[in-house]
């Protein structure tokens, strides 16, 4: 097992799954948040390949909907179905992010609210944590 001081287990899994430390890692977790990590995911009896595009889309959906379990709230009254509609045909992270920001602004939230929720929704990936200093590099658009 591995743990890193100051990080939650989800973030450790995300870092390990996206690093080159293991040749073919499989993340084993039923936590839906792990779908925001590009990896092979075993959730219960289901094995799923989460591509970077799928991972980024799930992450942006989480940024829109929030996650009360993790104590961040997204846009009021936006659930997964509405979030999917907001993202529409967006394929790249940049396209998805534009739609997220537009949705926040349409509901009279600030740009900073969209950034904060995206940062809170993000499970860390390789490069987001400095092992020497123990500091997290927060995602910024």
mmCIF file of C-alpha atoms in Angstrom, residues 19-102:
data_model
loop_
_atom_site.group_PDB
_atom_site.id
_atom_site.type_symbol
_atom_site.label_atom_id
_atom_site.label_comp_id
_atom_site.label_asym_id
_atom_site.label_seq_id
_atom_site.Cartn_x
_atom_site.Cartn_y
_atom_site.Cartn_z
ATOM 1 C CA UNK A 19 2.244 7.911 -13.375
ATOM 2 C CA UNK A 20 4.591 5.509 -15.095
ATOM 3 C CA UNK A 21 5.347 3.754 -11.794
ATOM 4 C CA UNK A 22 3.320 0.648 -12.742
ATOM 5 C CA UNK A 23 3.136 -0.799 -16.276
ATOM 6 C CA UNK A 24 -0.630 -1.525 -16.435
ATOM 7 C CA UNK A 25 -2.290 -0.273 -13.259
ATOM 8 C CA UNK A 26 -5.886 -1.120 -12.453
ATOM 9 C CA UNK A 27 -7.686 1.084 -9.953
ATOM 10 C CA UNK A 28 -10.113 -0.913 -7.818
ATOM 11 C CA UNK A 29 -12.806 1.331 -6.389
ATOM 12 C CA UNK A 30 -16.574 1.762 -6.443
ATOM 13 C CA UNK A 31 -16.155 5.514 -5.878
ATOM 14 C CA UNK A 32 -17.675 7.359 -8.865
ATOM 15 C CA UNK A 33 -15.020 10.065 -8.500
ATOM 16 C CA UNK A 34 -12.425 7.646 -9.865
ATOM 17 C CA UNK A 35 -14.132 7.972 -13.267
ATOM 18 C CA UNK A 36 -12.427 11.358 -13.457
ATOM 19 C CA UNK A 37 -9.026 9.653 -13.669
ATOM 20 C CA UNK A 38 -7.727 8.274 -16.975
ATOM 21 C CA UNK A 39 -7.147 4.655 -16.010
ATOM 22 C CA UNK A 40 -8.440 1.128 -16.123
ATOM 23 C CA UNK A 41 -11.080 1.003 -13.405
ATOM 24 C CA UNK A 42 -12.545 -2.056 -11.724
ATOM 25 C CA UNK A 43 -15.742 -0.953 -9.991
ATOM 26 C CA UNK A 44 -17.510 -3.934 -8.488
ATOM 27 C CA UNK A 45 -17.784 -6.509 -11.281
ATOM 28 C CA UNK A 46 -17.288 -3.964 -14.080
ATOM 29 C CA UNK A 47 -13.936 -3.255 -15.719
ATOM 30 C CA UNK A 48 -13.860 0.012 -17.646
ATOM 31 C CA UNK A 49 -11.215 1.859 -19.612
ATOM 32 C CA UNK A 50 -11.454 5.531 -18.706
ATOM 33 C CA UNK A 51 -9.831 7.518 -21.502
ATOM 34 C CA UNK A 52 -8.493 11.015 -20.887
ATOM 35 C CA UNK A 53 -11.511 12.460 -22.707
ATOM 36 C CA UNK A 54 -13.949 10.439 -20.571
ATOM 37 C CA UNK A 55 -12.048 11.340 -17.407
ATOM 38 C CA UNK A 56 -12.026 15.054 -18.246
ATOM 39 C CA UNK A 57 -15.740 14.953 -19.101
ATOM 40 C CA UNK A 58 -16.608 13.263 -15.806
ATOM 41 C CA UNK A 59 -14.450 15.820 -13.992
ATOM 42 C CA UNK A 60 -16.254 18.718 -15.682
ATOM 43 C CA UNK A 61 -19.631 17.116 -14.894
ATOM 44 C CA UNK A 62 -18.552 16.989 -11.245
ATOM 45 C CA UNK A 63 -17.499 20.655 -11.453
ATOM 46 C CA UNK A 64 -21.014 21.501 -12.648
ATOM 47 C CA UNK A 65 -22.996 19.263 -10.294
ATOM 48 C CA UNK A 66 -20.830 19.367 -7.200
ATOM 49 C CA UNK A 67 -20.668 16.507 -4.734
ATOM 50 C CA UNK A 68 -22.353 16.970 -1.374
ATOM 51 C CA UNK A 69 -20.468 13.951 0.008
ATOM 52 C CA UNK A 70 -17.199 15.790 -0.661
ATOM 53 C CA UNK A 71 -18.726 19.085 0.498
ATOM 54 C CA UNK A 72 -18.644 21.182 -2.672
ATOM 55 C CA UNK A 73 -21.819 22.200 -4.374
ATOM 56 C CA UNK A 74 -21.476 23.137 -8.042
ATOM 57 C CA UNK A 75 -24.331 25.018 -9.684
ATOM 58 C CA UNK A 76 -27.618 24.931 -7.799
ATOM 59 C CA UNK A 77 -30.138 22.530 -9.372
ATOM 60 C CA UNK A 78 -27.686 21.144 -11.950
ATOM 61 C CA UNK A 79 -27.601 17.346 -11.867
ATOM 62 C CA UNK A 80 -25.798 14.861 -14.115
ATOM 63 C CA UNK A 81 -28.401 14.967 -16.918
ATOM 64 C CA UNK A 82 -28.317 18.759 -17.110
ATOM 65 C CA UNK A 83 -24.515 18.738 -16.864
ATOM 66 C CA UNK A 84 -24.340 16.369 -19.857
ATOM 67 C CA UNK A 85 -26.616 18.731 -21.806
ATOM 68 C CA UNK A 86 -24.432 21.705 -20.865
ATOM 69 C CA UNK A 87 -21.295 19.952 -22.120
ATOM 70 C CA UNK A 88 -23.093 18.831 -25.266
ATOM 71 C CA UNK A 89 -20.726 17.831 -28.052
ATOM 72 C CA UNK A 90 -17.612 19.325 -26.425
ATOM 73 C CA UNK A 91 -14.672 16.978 -26.940
ATOM 74 C CA UNK A 92 -11.593 18.716 -25.554
ATOM 75 C CA UNK A 93 -11.035 19.917 -22.010
ATOM 76 C CA UNK A 94 -10.809 23.468 -23.341
ATOM 77 C CA UNK A 95 -14.222 23.177 -25.037
ATOM 78 C CA UNK A 96 -15.763 21.618 -21.937
ATOM 79 C CA UNK A 97 -14.257 24.283 -19.695
ATOM 80 C CA UNK A 98 -15.737 27.069 -21.856
ATOM 81 C CA UNK A 99 -19.185 25.513 -21.421
ATOM 82 C CA UNK A 100 -18.695 25.127 -17.664
ATOM 83 C CA UNK A 101 -17.734 28.787 -17.300
ATOM 84 C CA UNK A 102 -20.677 29.885 -19.465
#
